[in-house]
Coordinates of C-alpha atoms in Angstrom, one line a residue:
X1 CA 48.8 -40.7 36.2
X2 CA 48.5 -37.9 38.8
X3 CA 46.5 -34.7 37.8
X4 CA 50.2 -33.0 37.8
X5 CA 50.6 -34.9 34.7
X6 CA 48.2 -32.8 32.7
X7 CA 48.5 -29.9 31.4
X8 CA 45.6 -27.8 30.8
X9 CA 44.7 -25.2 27.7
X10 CA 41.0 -23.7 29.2
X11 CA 39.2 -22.3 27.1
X12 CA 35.8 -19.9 27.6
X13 CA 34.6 -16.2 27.5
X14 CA 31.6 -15.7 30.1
X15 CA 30.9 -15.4 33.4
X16 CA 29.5 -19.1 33.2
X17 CA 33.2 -20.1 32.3
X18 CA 34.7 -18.6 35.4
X19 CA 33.4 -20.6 37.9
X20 CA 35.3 -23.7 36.5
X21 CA 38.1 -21.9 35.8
X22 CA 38.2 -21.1 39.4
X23 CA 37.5 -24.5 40.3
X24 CA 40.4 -25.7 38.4
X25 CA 43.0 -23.3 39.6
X26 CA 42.0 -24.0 43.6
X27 CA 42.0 -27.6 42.7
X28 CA 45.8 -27.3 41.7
X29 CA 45.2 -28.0 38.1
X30 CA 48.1 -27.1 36.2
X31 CA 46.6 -24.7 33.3
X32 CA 48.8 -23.3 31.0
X33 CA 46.9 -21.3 28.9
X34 CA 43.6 -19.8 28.6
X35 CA 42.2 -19.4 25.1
X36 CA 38.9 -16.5 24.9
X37 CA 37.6 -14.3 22.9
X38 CA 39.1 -10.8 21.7
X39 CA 38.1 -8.0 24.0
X40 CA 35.1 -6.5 22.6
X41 CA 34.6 -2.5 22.0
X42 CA 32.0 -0.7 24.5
X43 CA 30.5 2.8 25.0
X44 CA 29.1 5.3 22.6
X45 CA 32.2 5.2 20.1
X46 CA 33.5 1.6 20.7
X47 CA 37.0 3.7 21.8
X48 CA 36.9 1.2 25.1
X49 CA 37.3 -2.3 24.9
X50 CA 36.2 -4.4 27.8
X51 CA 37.6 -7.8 28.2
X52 CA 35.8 -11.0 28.7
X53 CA 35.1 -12.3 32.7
X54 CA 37.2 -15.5 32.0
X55 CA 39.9 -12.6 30.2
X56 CA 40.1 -10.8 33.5
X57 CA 40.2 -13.7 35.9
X58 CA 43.0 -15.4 34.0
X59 CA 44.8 -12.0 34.2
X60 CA 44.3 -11.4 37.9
X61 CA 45.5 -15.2 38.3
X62 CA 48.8 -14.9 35.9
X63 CA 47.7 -17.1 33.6
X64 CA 48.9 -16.6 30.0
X65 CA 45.7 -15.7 27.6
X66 CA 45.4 -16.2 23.9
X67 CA 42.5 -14.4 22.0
X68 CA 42.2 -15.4 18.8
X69 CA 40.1 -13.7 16.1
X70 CA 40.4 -16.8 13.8
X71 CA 40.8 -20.5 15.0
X72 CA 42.7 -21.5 12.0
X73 CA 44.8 -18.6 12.2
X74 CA 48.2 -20.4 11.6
X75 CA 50.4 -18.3 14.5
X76 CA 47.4 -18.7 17.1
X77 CA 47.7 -22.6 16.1
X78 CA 51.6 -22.8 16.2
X79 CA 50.9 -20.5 19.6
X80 CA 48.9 -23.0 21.0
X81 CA 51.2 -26.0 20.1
X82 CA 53.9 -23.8 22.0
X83 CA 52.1 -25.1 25.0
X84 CA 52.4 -28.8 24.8
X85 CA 49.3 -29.1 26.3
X86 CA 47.8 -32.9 26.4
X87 CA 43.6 -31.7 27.4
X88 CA 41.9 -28.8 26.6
X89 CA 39.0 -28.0 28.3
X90 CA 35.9 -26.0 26.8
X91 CA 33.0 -24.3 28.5
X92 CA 30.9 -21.5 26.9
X93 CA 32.6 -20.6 23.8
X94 CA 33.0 -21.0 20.3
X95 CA 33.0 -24.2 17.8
X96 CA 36.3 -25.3 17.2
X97 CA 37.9 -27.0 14.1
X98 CA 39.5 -30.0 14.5
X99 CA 43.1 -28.5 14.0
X100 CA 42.6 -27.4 17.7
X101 CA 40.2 -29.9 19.4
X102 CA 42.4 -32.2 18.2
X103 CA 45.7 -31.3 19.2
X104 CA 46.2 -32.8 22.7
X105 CA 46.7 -36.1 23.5
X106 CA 43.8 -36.6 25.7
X107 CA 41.7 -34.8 23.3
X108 CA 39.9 -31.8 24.3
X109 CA 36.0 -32.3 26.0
X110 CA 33.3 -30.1 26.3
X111 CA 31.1 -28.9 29.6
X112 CA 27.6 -28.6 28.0
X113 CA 24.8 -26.8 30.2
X114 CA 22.4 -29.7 29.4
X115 CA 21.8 -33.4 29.2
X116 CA 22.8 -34.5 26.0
X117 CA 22.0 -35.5 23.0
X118 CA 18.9 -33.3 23.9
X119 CA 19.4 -29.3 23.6
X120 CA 22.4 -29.1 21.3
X121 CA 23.2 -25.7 20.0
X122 CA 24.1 -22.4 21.9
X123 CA 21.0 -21.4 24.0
X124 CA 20.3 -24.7 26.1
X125 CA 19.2 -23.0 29.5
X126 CA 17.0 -20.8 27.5
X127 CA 15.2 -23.8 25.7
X128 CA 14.9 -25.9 28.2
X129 CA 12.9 -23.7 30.5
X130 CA 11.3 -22.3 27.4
X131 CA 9.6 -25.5 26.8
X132 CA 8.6 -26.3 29.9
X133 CA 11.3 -29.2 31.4
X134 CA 11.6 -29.9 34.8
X135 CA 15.2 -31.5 34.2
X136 CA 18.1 -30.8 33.3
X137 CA 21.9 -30.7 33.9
X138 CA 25.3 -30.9 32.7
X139 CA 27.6 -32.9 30.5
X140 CA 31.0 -33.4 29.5
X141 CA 32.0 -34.8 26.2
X142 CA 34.8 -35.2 23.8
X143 CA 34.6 -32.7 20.6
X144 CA 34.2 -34.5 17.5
X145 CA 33.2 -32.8 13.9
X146 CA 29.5 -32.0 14.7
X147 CA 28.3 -29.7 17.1
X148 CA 27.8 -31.7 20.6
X149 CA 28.0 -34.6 19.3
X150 CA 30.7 -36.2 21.0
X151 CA 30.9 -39.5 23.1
X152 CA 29.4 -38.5 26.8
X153 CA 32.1 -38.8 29.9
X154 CA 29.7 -37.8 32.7
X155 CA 26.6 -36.3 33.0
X156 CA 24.9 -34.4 36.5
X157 CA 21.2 -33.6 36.9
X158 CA 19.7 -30.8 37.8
X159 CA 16.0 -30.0 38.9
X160 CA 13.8 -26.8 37.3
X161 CA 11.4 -25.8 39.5
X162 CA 8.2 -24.3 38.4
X163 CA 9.2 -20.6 39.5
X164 CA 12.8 -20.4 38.3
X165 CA 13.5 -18.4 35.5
X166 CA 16.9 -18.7 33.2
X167 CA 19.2 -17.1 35.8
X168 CA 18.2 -19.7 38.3
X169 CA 18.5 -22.6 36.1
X170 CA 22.0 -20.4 34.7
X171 CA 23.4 -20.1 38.8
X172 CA 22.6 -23.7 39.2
X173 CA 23.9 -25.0 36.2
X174 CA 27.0 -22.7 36.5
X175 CA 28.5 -24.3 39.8
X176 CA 27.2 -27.8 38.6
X177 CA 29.3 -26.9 35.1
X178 CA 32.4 -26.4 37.8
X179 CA 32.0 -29.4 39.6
X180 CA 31.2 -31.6 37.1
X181 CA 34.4 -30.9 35.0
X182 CA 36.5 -31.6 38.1
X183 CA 34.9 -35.0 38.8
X184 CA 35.5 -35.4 34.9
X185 CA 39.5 -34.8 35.3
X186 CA 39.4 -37.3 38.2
X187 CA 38.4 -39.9 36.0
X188 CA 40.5 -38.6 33.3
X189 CA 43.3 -38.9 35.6
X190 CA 42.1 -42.3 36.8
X191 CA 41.9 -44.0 33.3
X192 CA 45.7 -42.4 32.6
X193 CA 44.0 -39.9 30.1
X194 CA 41.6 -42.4 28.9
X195 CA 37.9 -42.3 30.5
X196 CA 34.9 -44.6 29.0
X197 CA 33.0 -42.5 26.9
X198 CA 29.4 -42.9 25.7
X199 CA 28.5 -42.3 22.1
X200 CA 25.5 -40.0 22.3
X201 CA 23.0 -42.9 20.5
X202 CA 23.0 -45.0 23.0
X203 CA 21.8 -42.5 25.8
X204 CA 18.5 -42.0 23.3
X205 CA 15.0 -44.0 24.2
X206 CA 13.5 -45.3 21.2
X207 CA 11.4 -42.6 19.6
X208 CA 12.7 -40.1 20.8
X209 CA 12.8 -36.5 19.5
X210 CA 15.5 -34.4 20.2
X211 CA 14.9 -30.8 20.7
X212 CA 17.7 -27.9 19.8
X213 CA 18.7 -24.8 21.2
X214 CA 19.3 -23.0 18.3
X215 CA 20.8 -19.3 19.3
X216 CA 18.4 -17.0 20.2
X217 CA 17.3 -13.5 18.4
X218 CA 15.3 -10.4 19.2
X219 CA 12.5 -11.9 17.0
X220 CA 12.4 -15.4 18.8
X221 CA 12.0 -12.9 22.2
X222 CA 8.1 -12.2 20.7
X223 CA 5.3 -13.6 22.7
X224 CA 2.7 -16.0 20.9
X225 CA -0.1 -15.0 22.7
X226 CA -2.2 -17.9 21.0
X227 CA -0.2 -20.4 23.0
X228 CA -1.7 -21.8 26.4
X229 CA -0.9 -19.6 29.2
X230 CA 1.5 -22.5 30.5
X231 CA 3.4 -22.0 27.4
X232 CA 3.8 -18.0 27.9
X233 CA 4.5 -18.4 31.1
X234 CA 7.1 -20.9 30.5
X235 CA 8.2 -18.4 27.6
X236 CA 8.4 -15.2 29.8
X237 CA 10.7 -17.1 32.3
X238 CA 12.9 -18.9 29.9
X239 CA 14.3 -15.6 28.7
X240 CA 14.0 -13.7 31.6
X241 CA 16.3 -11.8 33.0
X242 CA 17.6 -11.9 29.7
X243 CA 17.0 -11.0 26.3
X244 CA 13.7 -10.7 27.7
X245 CA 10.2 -11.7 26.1
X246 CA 8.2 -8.6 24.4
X247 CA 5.6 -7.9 22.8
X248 CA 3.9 -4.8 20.9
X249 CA 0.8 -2.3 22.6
X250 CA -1.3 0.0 20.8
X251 CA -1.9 3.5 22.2
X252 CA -5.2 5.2 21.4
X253 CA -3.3 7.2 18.2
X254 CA -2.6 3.6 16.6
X255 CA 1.1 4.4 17.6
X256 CA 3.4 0.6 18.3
X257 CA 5.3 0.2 20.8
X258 CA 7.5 -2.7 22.4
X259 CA 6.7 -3.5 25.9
X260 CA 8.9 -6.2 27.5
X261 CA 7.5 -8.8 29.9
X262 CA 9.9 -10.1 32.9
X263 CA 7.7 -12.5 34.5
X264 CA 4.2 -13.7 35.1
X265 CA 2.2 -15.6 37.3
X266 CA -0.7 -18.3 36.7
X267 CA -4.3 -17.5 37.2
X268 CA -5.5 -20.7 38.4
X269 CA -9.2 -20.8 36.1
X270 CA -8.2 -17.4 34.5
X271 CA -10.8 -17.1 31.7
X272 CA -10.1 -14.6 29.0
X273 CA -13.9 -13.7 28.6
X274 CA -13.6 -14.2 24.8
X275 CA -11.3 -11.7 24.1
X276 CA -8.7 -11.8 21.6
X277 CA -5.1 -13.4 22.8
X278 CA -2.8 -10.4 23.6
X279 CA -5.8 -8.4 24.6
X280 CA -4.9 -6.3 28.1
X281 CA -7.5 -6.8 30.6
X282 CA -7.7 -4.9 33.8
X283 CA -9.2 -6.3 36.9
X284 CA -9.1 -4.4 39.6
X285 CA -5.4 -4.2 40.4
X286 CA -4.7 -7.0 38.5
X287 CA -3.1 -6.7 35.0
X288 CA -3.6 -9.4 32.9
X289 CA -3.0 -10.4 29.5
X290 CA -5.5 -12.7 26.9
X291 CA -4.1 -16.3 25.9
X292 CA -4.6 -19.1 23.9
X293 CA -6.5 -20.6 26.5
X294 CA -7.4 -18.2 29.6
X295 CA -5.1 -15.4 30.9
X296 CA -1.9 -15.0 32.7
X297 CA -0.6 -11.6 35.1
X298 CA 1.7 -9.6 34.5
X299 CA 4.1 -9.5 37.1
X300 CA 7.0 -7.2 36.0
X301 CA 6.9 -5.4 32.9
X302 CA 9.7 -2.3 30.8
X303 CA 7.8 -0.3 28.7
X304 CA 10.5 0.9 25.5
X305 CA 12.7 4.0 26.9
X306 CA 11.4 2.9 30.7
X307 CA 12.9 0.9 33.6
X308 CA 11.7 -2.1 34.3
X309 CA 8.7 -1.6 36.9
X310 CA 6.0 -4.0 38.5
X311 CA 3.1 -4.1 36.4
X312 CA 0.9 -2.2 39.3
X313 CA 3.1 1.0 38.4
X314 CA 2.9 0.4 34.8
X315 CA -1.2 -0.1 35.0
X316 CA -1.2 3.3 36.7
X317 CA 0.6 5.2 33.8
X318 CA -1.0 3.5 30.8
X319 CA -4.3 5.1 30.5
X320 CA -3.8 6.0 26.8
X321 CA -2.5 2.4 26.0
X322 CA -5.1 -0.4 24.2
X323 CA -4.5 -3.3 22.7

């Protein structure tokens, strides 16, 4: 088979999706559609809709877009079947019943910002730097009835460092998605449409757990101060840039409000004094913020209606704020 031989339905909605998208077009993949998400209503009375990144790219490139508000819907199925495509090929979007993933010939696979079977579920970067892994990476997979579940085609590693928050891991992972998912049609192309694939059991240890990545909401975004200060500080950078952790202060009129927490830095021997975790202690310049188990700084902070400012500016401006 030569990679002429396929043809391509992509299908994604963010940024994330893009970069593969663009690696497949320069690589002279034929696509002949691109599947994504309707365009979504912005501003103050939703009059404007914006369409997604992969939306815009596809346009700008010619390529045909579907945007489908139901996957079963039977014209966007017979649409798609229009395109005699034999591989689909799926990177950040939506689950996909089997009338679709199951339409090519070559099946439809998956690029999956970790290493499965561990961090299955929609917010894998997140999780994994949440909880503290200094690994990662990517995989491809077939689709299958469950949610990443599929057999495993290829999988590429990729190293967390200590200070990287989600973007970093999400640049990373993002150009390691792209390339990964052309080394994956090589072998495609090289097996005539039928790479070896892994089932995901067999990539397991014995005993081991398997941790999700369950979608993330504003109330998982609430700092545990009663965890160790590695755990916040994992937790501050696993959603930072964005949703961003938070947590509450109280101003000297018992008034709440939310005060969001960008990053941190390790005190090495930071000792809380006894005070209650989520206390605010002030030393010196130094704005720091009672654990489990010591303290961690305060690096950059957005109090609710504010930009987002280094905590020095924000310890300047919060005299009337306690904990």
């Amino acid at each position: 088979m030569k990679k002429e031989d396929l043809r391509i339905v992509f299908m994604g909605t963010p940024e994330f999706a893009v970069e593969t998208l663009d690696a497949l077009v320069k690589g002279g993949y034929n696509v002949v559609a691109v599947v994504t998400q309707p365009d979504k209503p912005v501003g103050r009375h939703g009059s404007v809709l914006q369409p997604s990144q992969v939306k815009q790219y596809a346009v700008e490139h010619g390529l045909p877009v579907l945007q489908p508000v139901k996957m079963k819907d039977e014209d966007f199925v017979n649409q798609l079947r229009s395109y005699n495509a034999n591989l689909q090929v799926v990177v950040a979007f939506r689950m996909l019943p089997e009338v679709v993933w199951d339409m090519p010939e070559y099946g439809t696979f998956n690029v999956h910002a970790a290493l499965l079977p561990q961090y299955r579920g929609a917010a894998p970067i997140n999780w994994a730097v949440i909880n503290g892994e200094t690994r990662t990476g990517v995989t491809t997979f077939f689709l299958d009835h469950d949610i990443d579940t599929g057999k495993v085609i290829m999988q590429l590693p990729f190293d967390i460092h200590d200070d990287y928050n989600v973007e970093d891991v999400y640049d990373g992972l993002m150009h390691l998605g792209a390339d990964i998912c052309i080394k994956t049609l090589e072998r495609i192309v090289e097996s005539d449409g039928h790479p070896e694939a892994i089932p995901q059991e067999e990539l397991m240890t014995a005993g081991e757990a398997l941790l999700p990545a369950p979608k993330i909401f504003k109330e998982t975004c609430q700092i545990d101060w009663t965890k160790t200060s590695k755990q916040v500080y994992d937790f501050v950078r696993g959603l930072s840039p964005y949703p961003g952790a938070w947590t509450t202060l109280t101003d000297s009129e018992g008034k709440e409000t939310v005060l969001k927490i960008y990053a941190t830095s390790k005190v090495a021997n930071g000792k809380n004094g006894g005070a209650a975790p989520g206390t605010i202690i002030v030393e010196g310049k130094r704005l720091l913020m009672a654990t489990g188990d010591g303290v961690v700084q305060l690096e950059e902070v957005q109090l609710a209606g504010k930009k987002r400012m280094k905590a020095q500016d924000f310890l300047n401006g919060m005299k009337k704020l306690v904990r």
